PDB file of C-alpha atoms and ligand atoms in Angstrom:
ATOM      1  CA  UNK A   1      50.128  56.279  26.393  1.00 65.00           C
ATOM      2  CA  UNK A   2      51.480  52.885  27.408  1.00 70.00           C
ATOM      3  CA  UNK A   3      51.782  54.127  30.981  1.00 71.00           C
ATOM      4  CA  UNK A   4      48.143  55.225  31.084  1.00 65.00           C
ATOM      5  CA  UNK A   5      47.029  51.874  29.783  1.00 59.00           C
ATOM      6  CA  UNK A   6      49.075  50.047  32.392  1.00 59.00           C
ATOM      7  CA  UNK A   7      47.611  52.204  35.111  1.00 64.00           C
ATOM      8  CA  UNK A   8      44.096  51.498  33.864  1.00 61.00           C
ATOM      9  CA  UNK A   9      44.778  47.769  33.901  1.00 51.00           C
ATOM     10  CA  UNK A  10      46.247  47.973  37.408  1.00 61.00           C
ATOM     11  CA  UNK A  11      43.164  49.915  38.533  1.00 55.00           C
ATOM     12  CA  UNK A  12      40.723  47.336  37.180  1.00 54.00           C
ATOM     13  CA  UNK A  13      42.792  44.529  38.638  1.00 55.00           C
ATOM     14  CA  UNK A  14      42.713  46.124  42.100  1.00 54.00           C
ATOM     15  CA  UNK A  15      38.932  46.244  42.138  1.00 55.00           C
ATOM     16  CA  UNK A  16      38.393  42.877  40.519  1.00 53.00           C
ATOM     17  CA  UNK A  17      40.496  41.226  43.230  1.00 49.00           C
ATOM     18  CA  UNK A  18      38.761  42.963  46.108  1.00 54.00           C
ATOM     19  CA  UNK A  19      35.846  40.644  46.933  1.00 50.00           C
ATOM     20  CA  UNK A  20      34.687  42.018  50.267  1.00 60.00           C
ATOM     21  CA  UNK A  21      34.260  45.716  49.542  1.00 84.00           C
ATOM     22  CA  UNK A  22      31.442  46.679  51.866  1.00 88.00           C
ATOM     23  CA  UNK A  23      28.592  48.729  50.506  1.00 95.00           C
ATOM     24  CA  UNK A  24      26.403  50.780  52.884  1.00 97.00           C
ATOM     25  CA  UNK A  25      23.618  51.125  50.295  1.00 98.00           C
ATOM     26  CA  UNK A  26      23.412  47.344  49.960  1.00 98.00           C
ATOM     27  CA  UNK A  27      23.427  47.152  53.770  1.00 98.00           C
ATOM     28  CA  UNK A  28      20.531  49.584  54.007  1.00 98.00           C
ATOM     29  CA  UNK A  29      18.544  47.564  51.466  1.00 98.00           C
ATOM     30  CA  UNK A  30      19.141  44.402  53.508  1.00 98.00           C
ATOM     31  CA  UNK A  31      18.282  46.154  56.764  1.00 98.00           C
ATOM     32  CA  UNK A  32      14.963  47.387  55.427  1.00 98.00           C
ATOM     33  CA  UNK A  33      14.294  44.387  53.211  1.00 97.00           C
ATOM     34  CA  UNK A  34      15.166  40.725  53.243  1.00 97.00           C
ATOM     35  CA  UNK A  35      17.229  40.681  56.470  1.00 98.00           C
ATOM     36  CA  UNK A  36      14.188  42.107  58.331  1.00 98.00           C
ATOM     37  CA  UNK A  37      16.277  44.090  60.854  1.00 98.00           C
ATOM     38  CA  UNK A  38      13.718  46.864  60.605  1.00 98.00           C
ATOM     39  CA  UNK A  39      11.039  44.641  62.161  1.00 98.00           C
ATOM     40  CA  UNK A  40      12.862  44.918  65.478  1.00 98.00           C
ATOM     41  CA  UNK A  41      15.206  47.907  65.257  1.00 98.00           C
ATOM     42  CA  UNK A  42      14.855  51.625  64.710  1.00 98.00           C
ATOM     43  CA  UNK A  43      17.816  53.512  63.247  1.00 98.00           C
ATOM     44  CA  UNK A  44      17.428  56.250  65.853  1.00 98.00           C
ATOM     45  CA  UNK A  45      18.182  55.878  69.587  1.00 98.00           C
ATOM     46  CA  UNK A  46      14.590  54.742  70.217  1.00 98.00           C
ATOM     47  CA  UNK A  47      13.877  51.211  71.359  1.00 98.00           C
ATOM     48  CA  UNK A  48      11.569  48.917  69.387  1.00 98.00           C
ATOM     49  CA  UNK A  49      11.828  45.150  70.069  1.00 98.00           C
ATOM     50  CA  UNK A  50      15.603  45.617  70.219  1.00 98.00           C
ATOM     51  CA  UNK A  51      17.703  48.680  71.020  1.00 98.00           C
ATOM     52  CA  UNK A  52      17.738  51.715  68.705  1.00 98.00           C
ATOM     53  CA  UNK A  53      20.829  51.364  66.564  1.00 98.00           C
ATOM     54  CA  UNK A  54      22.007  55.001  66.417  1.00 98.00           C
ATOM     55  CA  UNK A  55      25.781  55.083  67.090  1.00 98.00           C
ATOM     56  CA  UNK A  56      25.801  51.325  67.786  1.00 98.00           C
ATOM     57  CA  UNK A  57      29.195  50.863  66.090  1.00 98.00           C
ATOM     58  CA  UNK A  58      30.691  53.408  68.505  1.00 98.00           C
ATOM     59  CA  UNK A  59      29.420  51.554  71.571  1.00 98.00           C
ATOM     60  CA  UNK A  60      29.671  47.918  70.458  1.00 98.00           C
ATOM     61  CA  UNK A  61      32.618  48.023  68.036  1.00 98.00           C
ATOM     62  CA  UNK A  62      32.734  46.676  64.509  1.00 98.00           C
ATOM     63  CA  UNK A  63      34.245  43.284  65.418  1.00 98.00           C
ATOM     64  CA  UNK A  64      31.697  42.531  68.114  1.00 98.00           C
ATOM     65  CA  UNK A  65      28.801  43.392  65.769  1.00 98.00           C
ATOM     66  CA  UNK A  66      30.232  41.182  63.007  1.00 98.00           C
ATOM     67  CA  UNK A  67      30.503  38.261  65.419  1.00 98.00           C
ATOM     68  CA  UNK A  68      27.011  38.832  66.800  1.00 98.00           C
ATOM     69  CA  UNK A  69      25.420  39.011  63.342  1.00 98.00           C
ATOM     70  CA  UNK A  70      27.265  35.873  62.236  1.00 98.00           C
ATOM     71  CA  UNK A  71      26.332  33.793  65.298  1.00 98.00           C
ATOM     72  CA  UNK A  72      24.192  35.585  67.905  1.00 98.00           C
ATOM     73  CA  UNK A  73      23.767  32.537  70.150  1.00 98.00           C
ATOM     74  CA  UNK A  74      27.497  31.782  70.335  1.00 98.00           C
ATOM     75  CA  UNK A  75      28.321  35.386  71.236  1.00 98.00           C
ATOM     76  CA  UNK A  76      25.492  35.439  73.787  1.00 98.00           C
ATOM     77  CA  UNK A  77      26.701  32.228  75.420  1.00 98.00           C
ATOM     78  CA  UNK A  78      30.382  33.260  75.421  1.00 98.00           C
ATOM     79  CA  UNK A  79      29.257  36.220  77.556  1.00 98.00           C
ATOM     80  CA  UNK A  80      32.395  38.310  77.102  1.00 98.00           C
ATOM     81  CA  UNK A  81      33.205  41.984  76.704  1.00 98.00           C
ATOM     82  CA  UNK A  82      30.452  44.052  75.105  1.00 98.00           C
ATOM     83  CA  UNK A  83      27.949  41.166  75.422  1.00 98.00           C
ATOM     84  CA  UNK A  84      27.851  41.774  79.192  1.00 98.00           C
ATOM     85  CA  UNK A  85      27.170  45.477  78.634  1.00 98.00           C
ATOM     86  CA  UNK A  86      24.376  44.699  76.175  1.00 98.00           C
ATOM     87  CA  UNK A  87      22.717  42.118  78.431  1.00 98.00           C
ATOM     88  CA  UNK A  88      22.694  44.625  81.278  1.00 98.00           C
ATOM     89  CA  UNK A  89      21.369  47.394  79.013  1.00 98.00           C
ATOM     90  CA  UNK A  90      18.457  45.262  77.789  1.00 98.00           C
ATOM     91  CA  UNK A  91      17.943  43.691  81.240  1.00 98.00           C
ATOM     92  CA  UNK A  92      18.414  40.142  79.991  1.00 98.00           C
ATOM     93  CA  UNK A  93      21.491  39.123  82.027  1.00 97.00           C
ATOM     94  CA  UNK A  94      20.180  35.685  83.037  1.00 96.00           C
ATOM     95  CA  UNK A  95      18.544  34.768  79.725  1.00 98.00           C
ATOM     96  CA  UNK A  96      20.039  31.754  77.960  1.00 97.00           C
ATOM     97  CA  UNK A  97      19.365  33.010  74.411  1.00 97.00           C
ATOM     98  CA  UNK A  98      19.280  36.359  72.600  1.00 98.00           C
ATOM     99  CA  UNK A  99      15.935  37.676  71.348  1.00 98.00           C
ATOM    100  CA  UNK A 100      17.817  39.055  68.340  1.00 98.00           C
ATOM    101  CA  UNK A 101      17.322  36.653  65.428  1.00 94.00           C
ATOM    102  CA  UNK A 102      18.248  36.823  61.788  1.00 93.00           C
ATOM    103  CA  UNK A 103      18.355  34.520  58.837  1.00 93.00           C
ATOM    104  CA  UNK A 104      21.824  33.186  58.027  1.00 96.00           C
ATOM    105  CA  UNK A 105      23.873  36.081  56.655  1.00 98.00           C
ATOM    106  CA  UNK A 106      26.920  35.818  54.382  1.00 98.00           C
ATOM    107  CA  UNK A 107      30.185  37.575  55.223  1.00 97.00           C
ATOM    108  CA  UNK A 108      29.514  40.071  52.443  1.00 97.00           C
ATOM    109  CA  UNK A 109      26.033  40.831  53.804  1.00 98.00           C
ATOM    110  CA  UNK A 110      27.457  41.316  57.291  1.00 98.00           C
ATOM    111  CA  UNK A 111      30.118  43.753  55.978  1.00 97.00           C
ATOM    112  CA  UNK A 112      27.449  45.679  54.075  1.00 98.00           C
ATOM    113  CA  UNK A 113      25.176  45.811  57.141  1.00 98.00           C
ATOM    114  CA  UNK A 114      28.023  47.029  59.374  1.00 98.00           C
ATOM    115  CA  UNK A 115      28.931  49.713  56.825  1.00 98.00           C
ATOM    116  CA  UNK A 116      25.312  50.846  56.910  1.00 98.00           C
ATOM    117  CA  UNK A 117      25.259  50.810  60.734  1.00 98.00           C
ATOM    118  CA  UNK A 118      28.351  53.085  60.679  1.00 98.00           C
ATOM    119  CA  UNK A 119      26.255  55.763  58.956  1.00 97.00           C
ATOM    120  CA  UNK A 120      23.783  55.850  61.900  1.00 97.00           C
ATOM    121  CA  UNK A 121      24.784  58.680  64.205  1.00 93.00           C
TER     122      UNK A 121
HETATM  123  C1  HEC B   1      13.253  39.430  66.234  1.00 64.03           C
HETATM  124  C2  HEC B   1      13.705  40.785  66.472  1.00 64.03           C
HETATM  125  C3  HEC B   1      15.089  41.171  65.922  1.00 64.03           C
HETATM  126  C4  HEC B   1      15.520  41.118  64.610  1.00 64.03           C
HETATM  127  C5  HEC B   1      14.769  40.630  63.374  1.00 64.03           C
HETATM  128  C6  HEC B   1      16.871  41.672  64.609  1.00 64.03           C
HETATM  129  N1  HEC B   1      17.239  42.022  65.891  1.00 64.03           N
HETATM  130 FE1  HEC B   1      19.008  42.851  66.448  1.00 64.03          FE
HETATM  131  N2  HEC B   1      18.462  42.735  68.408  1.00 64.03           N
HETATM  132  C7  HEC B   1      17.210  42.372  68.870  1.00 64.03           C
HETATM  133  C8  HEC B   1      17.193  42.417  70.345  1.00 64.03           C
HETATM  134  C9  HEC B   1      15.994  42.095  71.232  1.00 64.03           C
HETATM  135  C10 HEC B   1      18.485  42.823  70.731  1.00 64.03           C
HETATM  136  C11 HEC B   1      19.005  42.992  72.191  1.00 64.03           C
HETATM  137  C12 HEC B   1      19.727  41.724  72.625  1.00 64.03           C
HETATM  138  C13 HEC B   1      18.785  40.533  72.777  1.00 64.03           C
HETATM  139  O1  HEC B   1      18.003  40.486  73.723  1.00 64.03           O
HETATM  140  O2  HEC B   1      18.834  39.659  71.910  1.00 64.03           O
HETATM  141  C14 HEC B   1      19.259  43.028  69.496  1.00 64.03           C
HETATM  142  C15 HEC B   1      20.563  43.490  69.439  1.00 64.03           C
HETATM  143  C16 HEC B   1      21.190  43.939  68.288  1.00 64.03           C
HETATM  144  C17 HEC B   1      22.438  44.676  68.247  1.00 64.03           C
HETATM  145  C18 HEC B   1      23.220  45.190  69.455  1.00 64.03           C
HETATM  146  C19 HEC B   1      22.520  46.481  69.880  1.00 64.03           C
HETATM  147  C20 HEC B   1      23.232  47.315  70.902  1.00 64.03           C
HETATM  148  O3  HEC B   1      22.646  48.297  71.374  1.00 64.03           O
HETATM  149  O4  HEC B   1      24.364  46.997  71.233  1.00 64.03           O
HETATM  150  C21 HEC B   1      22.715  44.929  66.925  1.00 64.03           C
HETATM  151  C22 HEC B   1      23.908  45.684  66.370  1.00 64.03           C
HETATM  152  C23 HEC B   1      21.644  44.340  66.156  1.00 64.03           C
HETATM  153  N3  HEC B   1      20.743  43.737  67.005  1.00 64.03           N
HETATM  154  C24 HEC B   1      21.573  44.416  64.762  1.00 64.03           C
HETATM  155  C25 HEC B   1      20.593  43.775  64.001  1.00 64.03           C
HETATM  156  C26 HEC B   1      20.635  43.673  62.545  1.00 64.03           C
HETATM  157  C27 HEC B   1      21.697  44.306  61.651  1.00 64.03           C
HETATM  158  C28 HEC B   1      19.557  42.913  62.182  1.00 64.03           C
HETATM  159  C29 HEC B   1      19.183  42.421  60.793  1.00 64.03           C
HETATM  160  C30 HEC B   1      20.195  41.602  60.148  1.00 64.03           C
HETATM  161  C31 HEC B   1      18.822  42.574  63.407  1.00 64.03           C
HETATM  162  N4  HEC B   1      19.495  43.101  64.474  1.00 64.03           N
HETATM  163  C32 HEC B   1      17.643  41.830  63.471  1.00 64.03           C
HETATM  164  C33 HEC B   1      16.132  41.989  68.088  1.00 64.03           C
HETATM  165  C34 HEC B   1      16.178  41.735  66.712  1.00 64.03           C
END
């Protein structure tokens, strides 16, 4: 009995101390709601204002997307790695600023959004 109790406590402790557990459902709600991603992006391969986001995590990589969502202008200006591929794909190689714009997102919101983007195949 004591063992079970200890295990239960350990279990609760593990989750209570895990602040950044990403949540794809929360990401989807943001995408379609307050973060307004849906105004510019479809979740299929079809272009809207920005590229269709199907399989975007496979082509761009999780780390690049996190950086871009946190500070699009900085990533655009740094012009490294996947940024070059994206600029070429959207034919905006010489443009000084990205057209992609979002309100300031927290780290948790970015993790949730990326977990949602991972579900887009
Ligand atoms: C005002 C329109 C607009 C909004 C709002 C917007 N984006 Fe974008 N996004 C773009 C455009 C346009 C690009 C292509 C790069 C560029 O020109 O800025 C892009 C690029 C991207 C890319 C890279 C796509 C690829 O094919 O590699 C990702 C990922 C992305 N956006 C995610 C999001 C998410 C998540 C949100 C919501 C938090 C969002 N965007 C909100 C317009 C927008």
